[in-house]
Amino acid sequence: MKIFGKVRHRPSASWRQATDRAFTLIGDGRYEDAGALLTRAADLEPWLSESWFNLALLHKFRHDWEQARAAGLRAVALLDKESGAPDWWNVGIAATALQDWPLARRAWQAYGLKVPGSGQHTAAANSEPTGMELGSAAVRLSPEGEAEVVWGRRLDPARMEVLSIPLPSSGRRWGEVVLHDGVPHGERVTAAGPSYPVFDEIELWAPSPVPTWVVLLEAATEDDRDALEQLASDAGFAAEDWSSSVRLLCRACSESRMESDEGDGEHLDPHDHSEPGHPGPLGHRTAGELWVPERECGIAAPAGLVRGLLDGWVADSPDSREWRDLEEVC
């Protein structure tokens, strides 16, 4: 097959050596050195889509979105297949990071996804893709640091709105939108049966103005705890019982197929690496008792509302509820 007068052929040994070495350097975080080798590989084999795909991948790792878009477009221009190529997915991520919505729509469609409102003569074709109905998923915040997996709502194939209340160590807030990668690392399985992919965060796409608070509750029963979460939700914000929702997992467990609930009774979760007295379901069990009234709770709400929410929660059942030590943490 000829492209621009060149015959398509297998890459040379020099191309393979430069590319293999480049990805070893990428694994070591040496992006500059890897970039020099991948640029050399592209000079050796400019007619090979993989040359430009690899460069686009490197620029994605570096969050250099202009370069990622440029290299990605050169890669897709050389593709043999019409749809489903990961080259298009990388173009979609770069376009989303740059808010280049016409290109993002084109990329998702070329990959094989249905994008509502992408007709050539509609104003929607120039707006961000919405209504793709991709459902819920989980995202791993700060995947190279103190990684934390939280639940979210997929806005499109590359963005997720965070619906959990992240721990302050993640530096993320409830309601933020993060850009995420396309290949899942792990999945979470619910008690009802469905499984949800876990994507790795690439970077923060849109911050949230809503601060995160931590508070100690005295909740006599699970119903008392649930009442606070419902009260916050009714106000348009969120509360989350970190004493129940947080599990400490090793990397291998986090990136595997995991049950998303804690179980009950004496059947302890073998993947939970927390210890008694520390956060996590196992850390809050007592001999013969599952429920512990003292709960560490995260709340996402404005400063002018959070104390009113807590006082209203106590006022509804003062004999079984108390709060103390409210602190803004993120």
PDB file of N, CA and C in Angstrom, residues 238-325:
ATOM      1  N   ALA A 238     -23.433  17.124  50.066  1.00  0.00           N
ATOM      2  CA  ALA A 238     -23.180  15.709  50.359  1.00  0.00           C
ATOM      3  C   ALA A 238     -22.572  15.534  51.733  1.00  0.00           C
ATOM      4  N   ALA A 239     -22.854  14.384  52.338  1.00  0.00           N
ATOM      5  CA  ALA A 239     -22.186  13.921  53.555  1.00  0.00           C
ATOM      6  C   ALA A 239     -21.861  12.455  53.350  1.00  0.00           C
ATOM      7  N   GLU A 240     -20.729  12.026  53.883  1.00  0.00           N
ATOM      8  CA  GLU A 240     -20.303  10.639  53.690  1.00  0.00           C
ATOM      9  C   GLU A 240     -19.640  10.133  54.964  1.00  0.00           C
ATOM     10  N   ASP A 241     -20.083   8.979  55.425  1.00  0.00           N
ATOM     11  CA  ASP A 241     -19.528   8.359  56.618  1.00  0.00           C
ATOM     12  C   ASP A 241     -18.210   7.681  56.250  1.00  0.00           C
ATOM     13  N   TRP A 242     -17.098   8.390  56.457  1.00  0.00           N
ATOM     14  CA  TRP A 242     -15.801   7.830  56.101  1.00  0.00           C
ATOM     15  C   TRP A 242     -15.464   6.595  56.943  1.00  0.00           C
ATOM     16  N   SER A 243     -16.042   6.477  58.125  1.00  0.00           N
ATOM     17  CA  SER A 243     -15.767   5.305  58.955  1.00  0.00           C
ATOM     18  C   SER A 243     -16.221   4.014  58.282  1.00  0.00           C
ATOM     19  N   SER A 244     -17.242   4.110  57.423  1.00  0.00           N
ATOM     20  CA  SER A 244     -17.728   2.929  56.713  1.00  0.00           C
ATOM     21  C   SER A 244     -17.217   2.844  55.286  1.00  0.00           C
ATOM     22  N   SER A 245     -17.033   3.986  54.643  1.00  0.00           N
ATOM     23  CA  SER A 245     -16.769   3.972  53.198  1.00  0.00           C
ATOM     24  C   SER A 245     -15.297   3.823  52.849  1.00  0.00           C
ATOM     25  N   VAL A 246     -14.407   4.123  53.798  1.00  0.00           N
ATOM     26  CA  VAL A 246     -12.979   4.102  53.478  1.00  0.00           C
ATOM     27  C   VAL A 246     -12.393   2.723  53.743  1.00  0.00           C
ATOM     28  N   ARG A 247     -11.730   2.167  52.737  1.00  0.00           N
ATOM     29  CA  ARG A 247     -10.968   0.931  52.889  1.00  0.00           C
ATOM     30  C   ARG A 247      -9.533   1.186  52.467  1.00  0.00           C
ATOM     31  N   LEU A 248      -8.585   0.665  53.217  1.00  0.00           N
ATOM     32  CA  LEU A 248      -7.173   0.804  52.870  1.00  0.00           C
ATOM     33  C   LEU A 248      -6.746  -0.439  52.097  1.00  0.00           C
ATOM     34  N   LEU A 249      -6.374  -0.250  50.846  1.00  0.00           N
ATOM     35  CA  LEU A 249      -6.048  -1.361  49.967  1.00  0.00           C
ATOM     36  C   LEU A 249      -4.621  -1.235  49.452  1.00  0.00           C
ATOM     37  N   CYS A 250      -3.983  -2.387  49.247  1.00  0.00           N
ATOM     38  CA  CYS A 250      -2.702  -2.362  48.550  1.00  0.00           C
ATOM     39  C   CYS A 250      -2.965  -2.099  47.068  1.00  0.00           C
ATOM     40  N   ARG A 251      -1.909  -1.768  46.318  1.00  0.00           N
ATOM     41  CA  ARG A 251      -2.072  -1.427  44.908  1.00  0.00           C
ATOM     42  C   ARG A 251      -2.662  -2.590  44.112  1.00  0.00           C
ATOM     43  N   ALA A 252      -2.184  -3.811  44.392  1.00  0.00           N
ATOM     44  CA  ALA A 252      -2.668  -4.975  43.641  1.00  0.00           C
ATOM     45  C   ALA A 252      -4.169  -5.169  43.851  1.00  0.00           C
ATOM     46  N   CYS A 253      -4.628  -4.993  45.077  1.00  0.00           N
ATOM     47  CA  CYS A 253      -6.062  -5.136  45.352  1.00  0.00           C
ATOM     48  C   CYS A 253      -6.854  -4.018  44.673  1.00  0.00           C
ATOM     49  N   SER A 254      -6.348  -2.789  44.776  1.00  0.00           N
ATOM     50  CA  SER A 254      -7.071  -1.654  44.221  1.00  0.00           C
ATOM     51  C   SER A 254      -7.268  -1.784  42.722  1.00  0.00           C
ATOM     52  N   GLU A 255      -6.287  -2.375  42.024  1.00  0.00           N
ATOM     53  CA  GLU A 255      -6.359  -2.466  40.573  1.00  0.00           C
ATOM     54  C   GLU A 255      -6.974  -3.780  40.096  1.00  0.00           C
ATOM     55  N   SER A 256      -7.590  -4.518  41.023  1.00  0.00           N
ATOM     56  CA  SER A 256      -8.216  -5.787  40.657  1.00  0.00           C
ATOM     57  C   SER A 256      -9.740  -5.637  40.664  1.00  0.00           C
ATOM     58  N   ARG A 257     -10.431  -6.761  40.516  1.00  0.00           N
ATOM     59  CA  ARG A 257     -11.892  -6.784  40.586  1.00  0.00           C
ATOM     60  C   ARG A 257     -12.284  -6.871  42.051  1.00  0.00           C
ATOM     61  N   MET A 258     -12.895  -5.807  42.566  1.00  0.00           N
ATOM     62  CA  MET A 258     -13.167  -5.709  43.999  1.00  0.00           C
ATOM     63  C   MET A 258     -14.648  -5.538  44.280  1.00  0.00           C
ATOM     64  N   GLU A 259     -15.122  -6.157  45.368  1.00  0.00           N
ATOM     65  CA  GLU A 259     -16.465  -5.873  45.868  1.00  0.00           C
ATOM     66  C   GLU A 259     -16.477  -4.456  46.424  1.00  0.00           C
ATOM     67  N   SER A 260     -17.560  -3.713  46.158  1.00  0.00           N
ATOM     68  CA  SER A 260     -17.601  -2.312  46.585  1.00  0.00           C
ATOM     69  C   SER A 260     -18.230  -2.124  47.953  1.00  0.00           C
ATOM     70  N   ASP A 261     -18.866  -3.163  48.513  1.00  0.00           N
ATOM     71  CA  ASP A 261     -19.453  -3.015  49.847  1.00  0.00           C
ATOM     72  C   ASP A 261     -18.576  -3.739  50.856  1.00  0.00           C
ATOM     73  N   GLU A 262     -18.853  -3.526  52.149  1.00  0.00           N
ATOM     74  CA  GLU A 262     -17.980  -4.059  53.182  1.00  0.00           C
ATOM     75  C   GLU A 262     -18.398  -5.431  53.674  1.00  0.00           C
ATOM     76  N   GLY A 263     -19.566  -5.900  53.265  1.00  0.00           N
ATOM     77  CA  GLY A 263     -20.051  -7.161  53.818  1.00  0.00           C
ATOM     78  C   GLY A 263     -20.664  -6.927  55.179  1.00  0.00           C
ATOM     79  N   ASP A 264     -21.034  -7.984  55.869  1.00  0.00           N
ATOM     80  CA  ASP A 264     -21.616  -7.815  57.199  1.00  0.00           C
ATOM     81  C   ASP A 264     -21.292  -9.032  58.038  1.00  0.00           C
ATOM     82  N   GLY A 265     -21.772  -8.983  59.271  1.00  0.00           N
ATOM     83  CA  GLY A 265     -21.568 -10.099  60.176  1.00  0.00           C
ATOM     84  C   GLY A 265     -20.094 -10.347  60.427  1.00  0.00           C
ATOM     85  N   GLU A 266     -19.699 -11.610  60.491  1.00  0.00           N
ATOM     86  CA  GLU A 266     -18.331 -11.978  60.807  1.00  0.00           C
ATOM     87  C   GLU A 266     -17.487 -12.218  59.565  1.00  0.00           C
ATOM     88  N   HIS A 267     -18.071 -11.998  58.363  1.00  0.00           N
ATOM     89  CA  HIS A 267     -17.344 -12.259  57.128  1.00  0.00           C
ATOM     90  C   HIS A 267     -16.512 -11.023  56.795  1.00  0.00           C
ATOM     91  N   LEU A 268     -15.272 -11.010  57.268  1.00  0.00           N
ATOM     92  CA  LEU A 268     -14.425  -9.841  57.089  1.00  0.00           C
ATOM     93  C   LEU A 268     -13.842  -9.822  55.678  1.00  0.00           C
ATOM     94  N   ASP A 269     -13.642  -8.644  55.176  1.00  0.00           N
ATOM     95  CA  ASP A 269     -13.132  -8.446  53.820  1.00  0.00           C
ATOM     96  C   ASP A 269     -11.635  -8.768  53.783  1.00  0.00           C
ATOM     97  N   PRO A 270     -11.203  -9.806  53.044  1.00  0.00           N
ATOM     98  CA  PRO A 270      -9.779 -10.165  53.037  1.00  0.00           C
ATOM     99  C   PRO A 270      -8.908  -9.143  52.328  1.00  0.00           C
ATOM    100  N   HIS A 271      -9.525  -8.224  51.570  1.00  0.00           N
ATOM    101  CA  HIS A 271      -8.746  -7.225  50.834  1.00  0.00           C
ATOM    102  C   HIS A 271      -8.560  -5.946  51.627  1.00  0.00           C
ATOM    103  N   ASP A 272      -9.222  -5.825  52.762  1.00  0.00           N
ATOM    104  CA  ASP A 272      -9.139  -4.601  53.556  1.00  0.00           C
ATOM    105  C   ASP A 272      -7.889  -4.670  54.429  1.00  0.00           C
ATOM    106  N   HIS A 273      -6.953  -3.739  54.226  1.00  0.00           N
ATOM    107  CA  HIS A 273      -5.692  -3.762  54.945  1.00  0.00           C
ATOM    108  C   HIS A 273      -5.656  -2.764  56.100  1.00  0.00           C
ATOM    109  N   SER A 274      -6.822  -2.242  56.491  1.00  0.00           N
ATOM    110  CA  SER A 274      -6.852  -1.372  57.661  1.00  0.00           C
ATOM    111  C   SER A 274      -6.724  -2.228  58.922  1.00  0.00           C
ATOM    112  N   GLU A 275      -6.461  -1.549  60.031  1.00  0.00           N
ATOM    113  CA  GLU A 275      -6.264  -2.248  61.291  1.00  0.00           C
ATOM    114  C   GLU A 275      -7.184  -1.644  62.349  1.00  0.00           C
ATOM    115  N   PRO A 276      -7.454  -2.396  63.437  1.00  0.00           N
ATOM    116  CA  PRO A 276      -8.294  -1.841  64.498  1.00  0.00           C
ATOM    117  C   PRO A 276      -7.764  -0.496  64.972  1.00  0.00           C
ATOM    118  N   GLY A 277      -8.689   0.467  65.063  1.00  0.00           N
ATOM    119  CA  GLY A 277      -8.329   1.812  65.485  1.00  0.00           C
ATOM    120  C   GLY A 277      -7.950   2.747  64.364  1.00  0.00           C
ATOM    121  N   HIS A 278      -7.983   2.234  63.114  1.00  0.00           N
ATOM    122  CA  HIS A 278      -7.633   3.049  61.951  1.00  0.00           C
ATOM    123  C   HIS A 278      -8.805   3.067  60.987  1.00  0.00           C
ATOM    124  N   PRO A 279      -8.819   4.022  60.048  1.00  0.00           N
ATOM    125  CA  PRO A 279      -9.952   4.118  59.121  1.00  0.00           C
ATOM    126  C   PRO A 279     -10.159   2.838  58.324  1.00  0.00           C
ATOM    127  N   GLY A 280     -11.416   2.583  58.024  1.00  0.00           N
ATOM    128  CA  GLY A 280     -11.755   1.415  57.213  1.00  0.00           C
ATOM    129  C   GLY A 280     -12.727   0.517  57.940  1.00  0.00           C
ATOM    130  N   PRO A 281     -13.463  -0.319  57.217  1.00  0.00           N
ATOM    131  CA  PRO A 281     -14.466  -1.181  57.846  1.00  0.00           C
ATOM    132  C   PRO A 281     -13.903  -2.066  58.949  1.00  0.00           C
ATOM    133  N   LEU A 282     -12.719  -2.681  58.735  1.00  0.00           N
ATOM    134  CA  LEU A 282     -12.170  -3.548  59.767  1.00  0.00           C
ATOM    135  C   LEU A 282     -11.715  -2.744  60.982  1.00  0.00           C
ATOM    136  N   GLY A 283     -11.217  -1.537  60.715  1.00  0.00           N
ATOM    137  CA  GLY A 283     -10.715  -0.719  61.798  1.00  0.00           C
ATOM    138  C   GLY A 283     -11.800  -0.242  62.744  1.00  0.00           C
ATOM    139  N   HIS A 284     -13.071  -0.336  62.351  1.00  0.00           N
ATOM    140  CA  HIS A 284     -14.160   0.151  63.203  1.00  0.00           C
ATOM    141  C   HIS A 284     -15.044  -0.983  63.718  1.00  0.00           C
ATOM    142  N   ARG A 285     -14.573  -2.205  63.607  1.00  0.00           N
ATOM    143  CA  ARG A 285     -15.320  -3.318  64.202  1.00  0.00           C
ATOM    144  C   ARG A 285     -14.904  -3.488  65.657  1.00  0.00           C
ATOM    145  N   THR A 286     -15.803  -3.958  66.467  1.00  0.00           N
ATOM    146  CA  THR A 286     -15.498  -4.289  67.849  1.00  0.00           C
ATOM    147  C   THR A 286     -15.937  -5.719  68.091  1.00  0.00           C
ATOM    148  N   ALA A 287     -15.500  -6.296  69.193  1.00  0.00           N
ATOM    149  CA  ALA A 287     -15.820  -7.694  69.484  1.00  0.00           C
ATOM    150  C   ALA A 287     -17.332  -7.872  69.615  1.00  0.00           C
ATOM    151  N   GLY A 288     -17.907  -8.604  68.672  1.00  0.00           N
ATOM    152  CA  GLY A 288     -19.339  -8.893  68.722  1.00  0.00           C
ATOM    153  C   GLY A 288     -20.237  -7.774  68.276  1.00  0.00           C
ATOM    154  N   GLU A 289     -19.674  -6.633  67.928  1.00  0.00           N
ATOM    155  CA  GLU A 289     -20.495  -5.478  67.529  1.00  0.00           C
ATOM    156  C   GLU A 289     -20.003  -4.959  66.184  1.00  0.00           C
ATOM    157  N   LEU A 290     -20.922  -4.642  65.292  1.00  0.00           N
ATOM    158  CA  LEU A 290     -20.537  -4.072  64.009  1.00  0.00           C
ATOM    159  C   LEU A 290     -20.610  -2.552  64.040  1.00  0.00           C
ATOM    160  N   TRP A 291     -21.660  -2.022  64.641  1.00  0.00           N
ATOM    161  CA  TRP A 291     -21.875  -0.574  64.614  1.00  0.00           C
ATOM    162  C   TRP A 291     -21.181   0.107  65.786  1.00  0.00           C
ATOM    163  N   VAL A 292     -20.407   1.162  65.507  1.00  0.00           N
ATOM    164  CA  VAL A 292     -19.776   1.987  66.524  1.00  0.00           C
ATOM    165  C   VAL A 292     -20.379   3.380  66.412  1.00  0.00           C
ATOM    166  N   PRO A 293     -20.996   3.925  67.464  1.00  0.00           N
ATOM    167  CA  PRO A 293     -21.699   5.214  67.355  1.00  0.00           C
ATOM    168  C   PRO A 293     -20.800   6.372  66.925  1.00  0.00           C
ATOM    169  N   GLU A 294     -19.532   6.381  67.350  1.00  0.00           N
ATOM    170  CA  GLU A 294     -18.666   7.494  66.951  1.00  0.00           C
ATOM    171  C   GLU A 294     -18.218   7.293  65.510  1.00  0.00           C
ATOM    172  N   ARG A 295     -18.550   8.265  64.653  1.00  0.00           N
ATOM    173  CA  ARG A 295     -18.258   8.165  63.226  1.00  0.00           C
ATOM    174  C   ARG A 295     -17.463   9.379  62.772  1.00  0.00           C
ATOM    175  N   GLU A 296     -16.499   9.149  61.926  1.00  0.00           N
ATOM    176  CA  GLU A 296     -15.800  10.257  61.275  1.00  0.00           C
ATOM    177  C   GLU A 296     -16.475  10.483  59.933  1.00  0.00           C
ATOM    178  N   CYS A 297     -16.994  11.686  59.746  1.00  0.00           N
ATOM    179  CA  CYS A 297     -17.833  11.968  58.591  1.00  0.00           C
ATOM    180  C   CYS A 297     -17.252  13.114  57.772  1.00  0.00           C
ATOM    181  N   GLY A 298     -17.250  12.948  56.460  1.00  0.00           N
ATOM    182  CA  GLY A 298     -16.886  14.026  55.561  1.00  0.00           C
ATOM    183  C   GLY A 298     -18.142  14.741  55.092  1.00  0.00           C
ATOM    184  N   ILE A 299     -18.086  16.051  55.021  1.00  0.00           N
ATOM    185  CA  ILE A 299     -19.227  16.842  54.548  1.00  0.00           C
ATOM    186  C   ILE A 299     -18.740  17.806  53.476  1.00  0.00           C
ATOM    187  N   ALA A 300     -19.455  17.860  52.365  1.00  0.00           N
ATOM    188  CA  ALA A 300     -19.185  18.839  51.314  1.00  0.00           C
ATOM    189  C   ALA A 300     -20.334  19.832  51.324  1.00  0.00           C
ATOM    190  N   ALA A 301     -20.049  21.044  51.810  1.00  0.00           N
ATOM    191  CA  ALA A 301     -21.088  22.077  51.927  1.00  0.00           C
ATOM    192  C   ALA A 301     -20.416  23.420  52.144  1.00  0.00           C
ATOM    193  N   PRO A 302     -21.083  24.518  51.762  1.00  0.00           N
ATOM    194  CA  PRO A 302     -20.511  25.851  52.002  1.00  0.00           C
ATOM    195  C   PRO A 302     -20.373  26.146  53.488  1.00  0.00           C
ATOM    196  N   ALA A 303     -19.438  27.035  53.824  1.00  0.00           N
ATOM    197  CA  ALA A 303     -19.197  27.386  55.227  1.00  0.00           C
ATOM    198  C   ALA A 303     -20.447  27.925  55.906  1.00  0.00           C
ATOM    199  N   GLY A 304     -21.262  28.658  55.153  1.00  0.00           N
ATOM    200  CA  GLY A 304     -22.455  29.245  55.756  1.00  0.00           C
ATOM    201  C   GLY A 304     -23.584  28.266  55.989  1.00  0.00           C
ATOM    202  N   LEU A 305     -23.424  27.019  55.530  1.00  0.00           N
ATOM    203  CA  LEU A 305     -24.505  26.049  55.633  1.00  0.00           C
ATOM    204  C   LEU A 305     -24.169  24.860  56.519  1.00  0.00           C
ATOM    205  N   VAL A 306     -22.887  24.533  56.651  1.00  0.00           N
ATOM    206  CA  VAL A 306     -22.524  23.246  57.239  1.00  0.00           C
ATOM    207  C   VAL A 306     -22.972  23.121  58.694  1.00  0.00           C
ATOM    208  N   ARG A 307     -22.806  24.159  59.497  1.00  0.00           N
ATOM    209  CA  ARG A 307     -23.212  24.064  60.898  1.00  0.00           C
ATOM    210  C   ARG A 307     -24.730  23.985  61.033  1.00  0.00           C
ATOM    211  N   GLY A 308     -25.450  24.684  60.165  1.00  0.00           N
ATOM    212  CA  GLY A 308     -26.907  24.595  60.188  1.00  0.00           C
ATOM    213  C   GLY A 308     -27.390  23.197  59.850  1.00  0.00           C
ATOM    214  N   LEU A 309     -26.708  22.535  58.911  1.00  0.00           N
ATOM    215  CA  LEU A 309     -27.070  21.150  58.577  1.00  0.00           C
ATOM    216  C   LEU A 309     -26.893  20.241  59.786  1.00  0.00           C
ATOM    217  N   LEU A 310     -25.742  20.371  60.458  1.00  0.00           N
ATOM    218  CA  LEU A 310     -25.457  19.515  61.608  1.00  0.00           C
ATOM    219  C   LEU A 310     -26.411  19.806  62.766  1.00  0.00           C
ATOM    220  N   ASP A 311     -26.681  21.087  63.018  1.00  0.00           N
ATOM    221  CA  ASP A 311     -27.610  21.432  64.107  1.00  0.00           C
ATOM    222  C   ASP A 311     -29.019  20.932  63.802  1.00  0.00           C
ATOM    223  N   GLY A 312     -29.434  21.033  62.523  1.00  0.00           N
ATOM    224  CA  GLY A 312     -30.753  20.536  62.149  1.00  0.00           C
ATOM    225  C   GLY A 312     -30.840  19.031  62.291  1.00  0.00           C
ATOM    226  N   TRP A 313     -29.752  18.345  61.970  1.00  0.00           N
ATOM    227  CA  TRP A 313     -29.713  16.884  62.126  1.00  0.00           C
ATOM    228  C   TRP A 313     -29.866  16.488  63.589  1.00  0.00           C
ATOM    229  N   VAL A 314     -29.164  17.182  64.483  1.00  0.00           N
ATOM    230  CA  VAL A 314     -29.277  16.888  65.917  1.00  0.00           C
ATOM    231  C   VAL A 314     -30.677  17.219  66.430  1.00  0.00           C
ATOM    232  N   ALA A 315     -31.223  18.348  65.987  1.00  0.00           N
ATOM    233  CA  ALA A 315     -32.529  18.784  66.483  1.00  0.00           C
ATOM    234  C   ALA A 315     -33.633  17.782  66.155  1.00  0.00           C
ATOM    235  N   ASP A 316     -33.470  17.017  65.069  1.00  0.00           N
ATOM    236  CA  ASP A 316     -34.492  16.030  64.708  1.00  0.00           C
ATOM    237  C   ASP A 316     -34.510  14.830  65.648  1.00  0.00           C
ATOM    238  N   SER A 317     -33.397  14.580  66.375  1.00  0.00           N
ATOM    239  CA  SER A 317     -33.345  13.454  67.314  1.00  0.00           C
ATOM    240  C   SER A 317     -32.231  13.697  68.325  1.00  0.00           C
ATOM    241  N   PRO A 318     -32.428  14.645  69.236  1.00  0.00           N
ATOM    242  CA  PRO A 318     -31.346  15.048  70.148  1.00  0.00           C
ATOM    243  C   PRO A 318     -30.867  13.951  71.082  1.00  0.00           C
ATOM    244  N   ASP A 319     -31.682  12.947  71.340  1.00  0.00           N
ATOM    245  CA  ASP A 319     -31.273  11.880  72.251  1.00  0.00           C
ATOM    246  C   ASP A 319     -30.311  10.884  71.601  1.00  0.00           C
ATOM    247  N   SER A 320     -30.248  10.858  70.280  1.00  0.00           N
ATOM    248  CA  SER A 320     -29.411   9.847  69.618  1.00  0.00           C
ATOM    249  C   SER A 320     -28.339  10.445  68.713  1.00  0.00           C
ATOM    250  N   ARG A 321     -28.212  11.789  68.727  1.00  0.00           N
ATOM    251  CA  ARG A 321     -27.273  12.420  67.800  1.00  0.00           C
ATOM    252  C   ARG A 321     -26.512  13.569  68.455  1.00  0.00           C
ATOM    253  N   GLU A 322     -25.214  13.658  68.134  1.00  0.00           N
ATOM    254  CA  GLU A 322     -24.374  14.782  68.544  1.00  0.00           C
ATOM    255  C   GLU A 322     -23.294  14.971  67.495  1.00  0.00           C
ATOM    256  N   TRP A 323     -22.699  16.165  67.481  1.00  0.00           N
ATOM    257  CA  TRP A 323     -21.525  16.395  66.630  1.00  0.00           C
ATOM    258  C   TRP A 323     -20.533  17.283  67.358  1.00  0.00           C
ATOM    259  N   ARG A 324     -19.240  17.160  66.946  1.00  0.00           N
ATOM    260  CA  ARG A 324     -18.189  17.992  67.542  1.00  0.00           C
ATOM    261  C   ARG A 324     -16.984  18.013  66.595  1.00  0.00           C
ATOM    262  N   ASP A 325     -16.079  18.911  66.886  1.00  0.00           N
ATOM    263  CA  ASP A 325     -14.764  18.990  66.202  1.00  0.00           C
ATOM    264  C   ASP A 325     -14.914  19.139  64.693  1.00  0.00           C
TER     265      ASP A 325
END
